[in-house]
Amino acid sequence: MARVSVPVGLFTAIEDHTVHFHHLQRGTVDRIRNKRVNERTGREVAAEDIVKGYELTEGEYIVVEPDELDRIAPGRYRTIDISDFVDLADIEPVYFDRTYYVAPRGKAYAKVYGLLRAALAQSDKAGIATFVMRNKQYLTALRAEDKILVLQTLHWADEVRDPGEELPDLPSGRTGKGKELEMATQLIGTLSSPWDPARYADTYQEKVRELVQAKADDQEIDLAEEAPEATYVVDLMSVLQGSIDRAGGARGKGSSSRRKTSAGRKGSRVPAAKKSADDKKARSRGAGKSELRELSKGELYRRATERGISGRSKMSREELVDALARAGRRRKKSAA
């Protein structure tokens, strides 16, 4: 079997912004640390004195040294060994794990690197490859992005569970038809927008930082947020209709009129001139709110943080919209 081997370097594509804590004993500032301890003697063991052992029977081990594992690593960890090229769309999302940026290991390999990137981009294929890192072999997909190659580690086939066997109470094939499906599809269409990852923010980590700062300042802060209630079948129609109405309100009266017509309600269409007048009234009353309602809650929270709106961590999505709209009006008055 023909293979393509390209010596490369890997650089993590993800930056961790999680708030990290140390473990302390309650009532003290004493750090809690993990130690490697010999379970028979109770004594701590240095890292260089630890080897790996495979248990054959109880109490009987085969000892393997770290350098022995390094010697058997296929291709070691300096080369990504591509064995197949597959359609990128055929790889199910459940198989993807971590993402790395890939760079050629030296100028001598820049040409073959660039050629491979261009070929993958043009064919919309992914190179399926294996490599070893830290005594573990990885299955990976090498794909093209603008100017660079990206490597995504994949789960092995035997690591991915069969949902049919693992998940109870899956819906039958008759589910998803009729009026409910029509309304659910309409809701998706109403809320559809281009993918923009910058619109979303990790509001939980922001709340953790607020909590830490409040405790440092000897202040009390209420970060409780009510969990959303589960949607039951009997409520689904009313929930979908309410969601469509709320989502449509963010698009203005013109889109609301069209939505009622497409939903099958009786009535004549609104004349273009009247819709134009209604749109102008809507913009004059609160265009700021209409625009804000199109944003995700994460983006709303980010803007509220930038403007220093107090109590934002406890606000619902609609409350964030109201608070930002008020802040916008105050800014306009101050500018005037």
Short mmCIF file of C-alpha atoms in Angstrom, two decimals:
data_model
loop_
_atom_site.label_atom_id
_atom_site.label_comp_id
_atom_site.label_asym_id
_atom_site.label_seq_id
_atom_site.Cartn_x
_atom_site.Cartn_y
_atom_site.Cartn_z
CA MET A 1 0.00 0.00 0.00
CA ALA A 2 1.38 3.41 -0.99
CA ARG A 3 1.74 5.86 1.86
CA VAL A 4 2.56 9.54 2.18
CA SER A 5 4.79 10.58 5.09
CA VAL A 6 5.32 14.24 5.90
CA PRO A 7 7.56 15.23 8.87
CA VAL A 8 5.62 17.89 10.78
CA GLY A 9 5.33 19.74 14.06
CA LEU A 10 2.05 19.98 16.00
CA PHE A 11 0.77 23.07 17.79
CA THR A 12 -2.38 23.02 19.90
CA ALA A 13 -5.21 25.02 18.34
CA ILE A 14 -7.17 25.47 21.57
CA GLU A 15 -6.47 27.95 24.37
CA ASP A 16 -7.83 26.97 27.77
CA HIS A 17 -9.63 29.81 29.58
CA THR A 18 -11.08 27.72 32.40
CA VAL A 19 -10.75 29.18 35.91
CA HIS A 20 -8.47 26.74 37.75
CA PHE A 21 -8.57 26.11 41.50
CA HIS A 22 -6.15 24.50 43.95
CA HIS A 23 -7.38 22.02 46.52
CA LEU A 24 -7.21 23.28 50.12
CA GLN A 25 -8.13 21.73 53.44
CA ARG A 26 -11.36 23.35 54.64
CA GLY A 27 -10.71 26.06 57.24
CA THR A 28 -7.06 26.45 56.23
CA VAL A 29 -4.95 27.66 53.32
CA ASP A 30 -3.01 24.39 53.27
CA ARG A 31 -2.60 22.95 49.76
CA ILE A 32 -3.62 19.36 49.11
CA ARG A 33 -1.21 17.55 46.82
CA ASN A 34 -1.23 14.13 45.20
CA LYS A 35 1.70 11.87 45.90
CA ARG A 36 2.95 8.66 44.31
CA VAL A 37 3.06 6.25 47.23
CA ASN A 38 4.11 2.62 47.46
CA GLU A 39 0.93 0.97 48.74
CA ARG A 40 2.91 -1.70 50.65
CA THR A 41 5.47 0.52 52.43
CA GLY A 42 3.54 3.80 52.45
CA ARG A 43 6.63 5.63 51.23
CA GLU A 44 6.66 8.18 48.41
CA VAL A 45 8.34 7.02 45.17
CA ALA A 46 10.30 9.27 42.81
CA ALA A 47 9.01 9.58 39.23
CA GLU A 48 12.21 8.11 37.76
CA ASP A 49 11.72 4.95 39.83
CA ILE A 50 8.26 4.23 38.44
CA VAL A 51 7.83 1.72 35.61
CA LYS A 52 4.75 0.30 33.93
CA GLY A 53 3.47 -3.15 34.82
CA TYR A 54 0.95 -5.38 33.04
CA GLU A 55 -0.84 -7.73 35.42
CA LEU A 56 -0.91 -11.33 34.14
CA THR A 57 -2.46 -12.85 37.25
CA GLU A 58 -3.07 -11.41 40.71
CA GLY A 59 0.26 -10.22 42.03
CA GLU A 60 2.21 -11.23 38.89
CA TYR A 61 3.30 -8.44 36.54
CA ILE A 62 5.23 -8.01 33.33
CA VAL A 63 7.43 -4.91 33.78
CA VAL A 64 7.86 -2.58 30.78
CA GLU A 65 10.42 0.23 30.75
CA PRO A 66 9.56 3.65 29.18
CA ASP A 67 12.34 3.35 26.58
CA GLU A 68 10.95 -0.01 25.46
CA LEU A 69 7.63 1.63 24.65
CA ASP A 70 9.44 4.39 22.76
CA ARG A 71 11.30 1.83 20.61
CA ILE A 72 8.14 0.05 19.44
CA ALA A 73 6.20 3.24 18.62
CA PRO A 74 5.24 2.94 14.92
CA GLY A 75 7.00 5.77 13.14
CA ARG A 76 7.70 7.36 16.53
CA TYR A 77 6.03 10.74 17.01
CA ARG A 78 7.88 12.83 14.44
CA THR A 79 6.00 11.69 11.34
CA ILE A 80 2.30 11.57 10.51
CA ASP A 81 1.73 8.46 8.39
CA ILE A 82 -1.17 8.99 5.94
CA SER A 83 -2.70 5.72 4.75
CA ASP A 84 -6.01 6.78 3.12
CA PHE A 85 -7.89 9.78 1.79
CA VAL A 86 -11.64 9.97 2.45
CA ASP A 87 -14.43 12.49 1.86
CA LEU A 88 -14.35 14.93 4.77
CA ALA A 89 -18.16 14.98 4.94
CA ASP A 90 -18.22 11.21 5.54
CA ILE A 91 -16.53 11.48 8.95
CA GLU A 92 -19.28 11.63 11.55
CA PRO A 93 -18.82 14.46 14.11
CA VAL A 94 -18.87 12.01 17.03
CA TYR A 95 -15.43 10.75 15.95
CA PHE A 96 -13.67 14.15 16.26
CA ASP A 97 -11.69 14.91 19.41
CA ARG A 98 -8.86 17.47 19.72
CA THR A 99 -7.56 19.92 17.11
CA TYR A 100 -3.94 20.78 16.27
CA TYR A 101 -2.33 23.15 13.79
CA VAL A 102 0.25 21.41 11.64
CA ALA A 103 3.49 23.02 10.42
CA PRO A 104 6.25 21.54 8.22
CA ARG A 105 9.29 20.41 10.18
CA GLY A 106 11.79 22.65 8.43
CA LYS A 107 11.97 24.46 5.07
CA ALA A 108 12.93 21.24 3.29
CA TYR A 109 9.39 19.96 3.73
CA ALA A 110 7.54 23.24 2.99
CA LYS A 111 6.90 22.34 -0.67
CA VAL A 112 5.37 18.92 -0.01
CA TYR A 113 3.39 20.45 2.87
CA GLY A 114 1.94 23.16 0.62
CA LEU A 115 1.22 20.69 -2.16
CA LEU A 116 -0.66 18.38 0.20
CA ARG A 117 -2.67 21.28 1.64
CA ALA A 118 -3.69 22.51 -1.81
CA ALA A 119 -4.64 19.02 -2.98
CA LEU A 120 -6.77 18.36 0.10
CA ALA A 121 -8.51 21.71 -0.27
CA GLN A 122 -9.29 21.16 -3.95
CA SER A 123 -10.57 17.60 -3.47
CA ASP A 124 -12.40 18.28 -0.17
CA LYS A 125 -10.75 15.17 1.24
CA ALA A 126 -9.17 14.35 4.57
CA GLY A 127 -6.01 12.31 4.98
CA ILE A 128 -6.49 9.53 7.53
CA ALA A 129 -3.26 9.11 9.46
CA THR A 130 -1.81 7.59 12.60
CA PHE A 131 0.97 8.82 14.85
CA VAL A 132 2.27 8.15 18.34
CA MET A 133 2.53 10.81 21.05
CA ARG A 134 3.26 10.26 24.75
CA ASN A 135 3.12 6.48 24.46
CA LYS A 136 -0.28 6.48 22.79
CA GLN A 137 -1.22 5.92 19.16
CA TYR A 138 -3.77 8.28 17.65
CA LEU A 139 -6.05 7.98 14.65
CA THR A 140 -6.31 11.38 12.98
CA ALA A 141 -7.85 13.30 10.10
CA LEU A 142 -5.59 15.76 8.30
CA ARG A 143 -7.58 18.45 6.48
CA ALA A 144 -6.92 21.75 4.74
CA GLU A 145 -7.78 25.22 5.96
CA ASP A 146 -6.73 28.58 4.60
CA LYS A 147 -2.92 28.42 4.19
CA ILE A 148 -2.45 25.66 6.79
CA LEU A 149 -3.11 22.01 7.53
CA VAL A 150 -5.19 21.06 10.55
CA LEU A 151 -4.95 17.72 12.35
CA GLN A 152 -7.92 16.44 14.35
CA THR A 153 -7.54 13.37 16.51
CA LEU A 154 -10.30 10.81 16.08
CA HIS A 155 -11.81 8.24 18.38
CA TRP A 156 -11.21 4.64 17.37
CA ALA A 157 -14.25 2.74 16.09
CA ASP A 158 -14.46 0.55 19.21
CA GLU A 159 -14.52 3.68 21.41
CA VAL A 160 -17.72 5.06 19.86
CA ARG A 161 -20.84 3.58 21.41
CA ASP A 162 -23.87 2.48 19.43
CA PRO A 163 -26.66 4.95 20.40
CA GLY A 164 -29.30 2.31 19.66
CA GLU A 165 -27.86 0.12 22.39
CA GLU A 166 -26.95 2.85 24.89
CA LEU A 167 -29.92 5.26 24.77
CA PRO A 168 -33.30 4.28 26.21
CA ASP A 169 -36.67 5.55 25.00
CA LEU A 170 -35.58 6.68 21.54
CA PRO A 171 -38.50 7.97 19.41
CA SER A 172 -40.13 5.66 16.89
CA GLY A 173 -39.99 6.15 13.14
CA ARG A 174 -43.49 7.68 13.18
CA THR A 175 -42.29 10.68 15.20
CA GLY A 176 -41.70 13.98 13.40
CA LYS A 177 -44.64 14.40 11.10
CA GLY A 178 -47.57 16.75 10.60
CA LYS A 179 -48.17 20.12 12.26
CA GLU A 180 -45.51 19.72 14.94
CA LEU A 181 -42.80 19.07 12.37
CA GLU A 182 -43.99 22.03 10.28
CA MET A 183 -43.81 24.36 13.29
CA ALA A 184 -40.43 23.02 14.44
CA THR A 185 -39.02 23.50 10.93
CA GLN A 186 -40.48 27.03 10.86
CA LEU A 187 -38.82 27.82 14.19
CA ILE A 188 -35.44 26.63 12.89
CA GLY A 189 -35.87 28.77 9.77
CA THR A 190 -36.83 31.83 11.85
CA LEU A 191 -33.78 31.50 14.11
CA SER A 192 -31.31 30.58 11.37
CA SER A 193 -28.28 32.82 10.89
CA PRO A 194 -24.71 32.52 9.53
CA TRP A 195 -22.26 30.70 11.81
CA ASP A 196 -20.21 33.24 13.76
CA PRO A 197 -18.35 31.75 16.75
CA ALA A 198 -17.61 35.24 18.09
CA ARG A 199 -21.32 35.62 18.94
CA TYR A 200 -21.05 33.04 21.72
CA ALA A 201 -19.30 33.42 25.05
CA ASP A 202 -18.59 31.17 28.03
CA THR A 203 -20.87 32.91 30.52
CA TYR A 204 -20.25 30.27 33.19
CA GLN A 205 -16.53 31.08 33.44
CA GLU A 206 -17.41 34.78 33.63
CA LYS A 207 -19.72 34.03 36.57
CA VAL A 208 -16.97 32.05 38.28
CA ARG A 209 -14.62 35.03 37.95
CA GLU A 210 -17.33 37.35 39.33
CA LEU A 211 -17.84 35.00 42.26
CA VAL A 212 -14.10 34.90 43.03
CA GLN A 213 -13.82 38.71 42.77
CA ALA A 214 -16.90 39.25 44.97
CA LYS A 215 -15.53 36.94 47.65
CA ALA A 216 -12.16 38.73 47.44
CA ASP A 217 -14.01 42.03 48.03
CA ASP A 218 -16.10 40.55 50.89
CA GLN A 219 -19.27 41.04 48.89
CA GLU A 220 -22.23 38.73 48.52
CA ILE A 221 -23.38 37.83 45.04
CA ASP A 222 -26.41 35.82 43.98
CA LEU A 223 -25.51 33.79 40.91
CA ALA A 224 -28.51 31.47 41.05
CA GLU A 225 -30.18 30.91 37.71
CA GLU A 226 -33.33 28.90 37.26
CA ALA A 227 -32.90 25.78 35.13
CA PRO A 228 -35.20 25.59 32.10
CA GLU A 229 -38.19 23.32 32.50
CA ALA A 230 -38.46 20.18 30.40
CA THR A 231 -40.86 20.34 27.46
CA TYR A 232 -43.56 17.68 27.61
CA VAL A 233 -45.41 16.40 24.59
CA VAL A 234 -48.69 17.97 25.68
CA ASP A 235 -46.98 21.37 25.81
CA LEU A 236 -44.92 21.05 22.64
CA MET A 237 -47.35 22.79 20.29
CA SER A 238 -47.78 25.79 22.57
CA VAL A 239 -44.02 25.97 23.23
CA LEU A 240 -43.24 25.93 19.51
CA GLN A 241 -45.85 28.56 18.75
CA GLY A 242 -44.59 30.78 21.57
CA SER A 243 -41.00 30.40 20.37
CA ILE A 244 -41.99 31.27 16.81
CA ASP A 245 -43.90 34.35 18.00
CA ARG A 246 -40.98 35.57 20.12
CA ALA A 247 -38.42 34.88 17.42
CA GLY A 248 -40.59 36.59 14.83
CA GLY A 249 -40.86 39.69 17.02
CA ALA A 250 -37.11 40.12 16.71
CA ARG A 251 -37.43 40.33 12.92
CA GLY A 252 -39.93 43.23 12.94
CA LYS A 253 -43.55 43.46 11.90
CA GLY A 254 -42.83 42.88 8.23
CA SER A 255 -41.41 39.40 8.80
CA SER A 256 -44.18 38.72 11.36
CA SER A 257 -46.85 39.37 8.73
CA ARG A 258 -45.15 37.02 6.29
CA ARG A 259 -44.78 34.37 8.99
CA LYS A 260 -48.52 34.35 9.73
CA THR A 261 -49.31 33.95 6.04
CA SER A 262 -46.82 31.09 5.57
CA ALA A 263 -48.13 29.36 8.68
CA GLY A 264 -51.44 28.91 6.94
CA ARG A 265 -53.54 31.53 8.74
CA LYS A 266 -56.39 33.12 6.81
CA GLY A 267 -56.18 36.76 5.83
CA SER A 268 -55.04 39.02 3.07
CA ARG A 269 -51.45 40.00 2.64
CA VAL A 270 -50.29 43.31 4.10
CA PRO A 271 -49.71 45.93 1.37
CA ALA A 272 -46.09 46.87 0.81
CA ALA A 273 -46.71 50.52 1.67
CA LYS A 274 -48.31 49.63 5.00
CA LYS A 275 -45.50 47.20 5.82
CA SER A 276 -42.97 49.93 5.09
CA ALA A 277 -44.79 52.33 7.41
CA ASP A 278 -45.02 49.66 10.12
CA ASP A 279 -41.30 48.94 9.77
CA LYS A 280 -40.48 52.65 10.22
CA LYS A 281 -42.63 52.81 13.35
CA ALA A 282 -40.94 49.70 14.74
CA ARG A 283 -37.51 51.17 14.12
CA SER A 284 -38.43 54.45 15.74
CA ARG A 285 -39.88 52.70 18.81
CA GLY A 286 -37.01 50.36 19.53
CA ALA A 287 -34.72 49.30 16.75
CA GLY A 288 -32.07 48.76 19.40
CA LYS A 289 -34.10 46.03 21.04
CA SER A 290 -34.89 44.37 17.72
CA GLU A 291 -31.22 44.19 16.87
CA LEU A 292 -30.30 42.98 20.35
CA ARG A 293 -32.88 40.19 20.23
CA GLU A 294 -31.06 38.73 17.23
CA LEU A 295 -27.97 38.15 19.38
CA SER A 296 -27.26 35.03 21.43
CA LYS A 297 -27.38 35.24 25.21
CA GLY A 298 -23.61 34.81 25.31
CA GLU A 299 -23.11 37.85 23.07
CA LEU A 300 -25.63 39.86 25.12
CA TYR A 301 -23.79 38.96 28.30
CA ARG A 302 -20.45 39.93 26.75
CA ARG A 303 -21.81 43.36 25.80
CA ALA A 304 -23.34 43.80 29.25
CA THR A 305 -19.93 43.01 30.77
CA GLU A 306 -18.22 45.57 28.52
CA ARG A 307 -20.71 48.26 29.59
CA GLY A 308 -20.48 47.35 33.28
CA ILE A 309 -24.19 46.58 33.71
CA SER A 310 -24.68 45.46 37.29
CA GLY A 311 -26.61 42.30 38.08
CA ARG A 312 -26.07 40.93 34.57
CA SER A 313 -25.16 37.45 35.82
CA LYS A 314 -28.72 37.02 37.18
CA MET A 315 -30.52 38.37 34.13
CA SER A 316 -32.53 36.36 31.67
CA ARG A 317 -31.98 36.87 27.95
CA GLU A 318 -34.87 39.36 27.72
CA GLU A 319 -33.65 41.26 30.79
CA LEU A 320 -30.21 41.59 29.18
CA VAL A 321 -31.89 43.00 26.06
CA ASP A 322 -33.80 45.57 28.16
CA ALA A 323 -30.72 46.56 30.16
CA LEU A 324 -28.56 47.01 27.06
CA ALA A 325 -31.31 49.00 25.32
CA ARG A 326 -31.57 51.34 28.33
CA ALA A 327 -27.81 51.72 28.41
CA GLY A 328 -27.85 52.60 24.72
CA ARG A 329 -30.50 55.28 25.22
CA ARG A 330 -28.53 56.80 28.10
CA ARG A 331 -25.43 56.95 25.91
CA LYS A 332 -27.36 58.72 23.17
CA LYS A 333 -28.73 61.30 25.65
CA SER A 334 -25.24 61.91 27.06
CA ALA A 335 -23.85 62.39 23.57
CA ALA A 336 -26.61 64.85 22.78
#
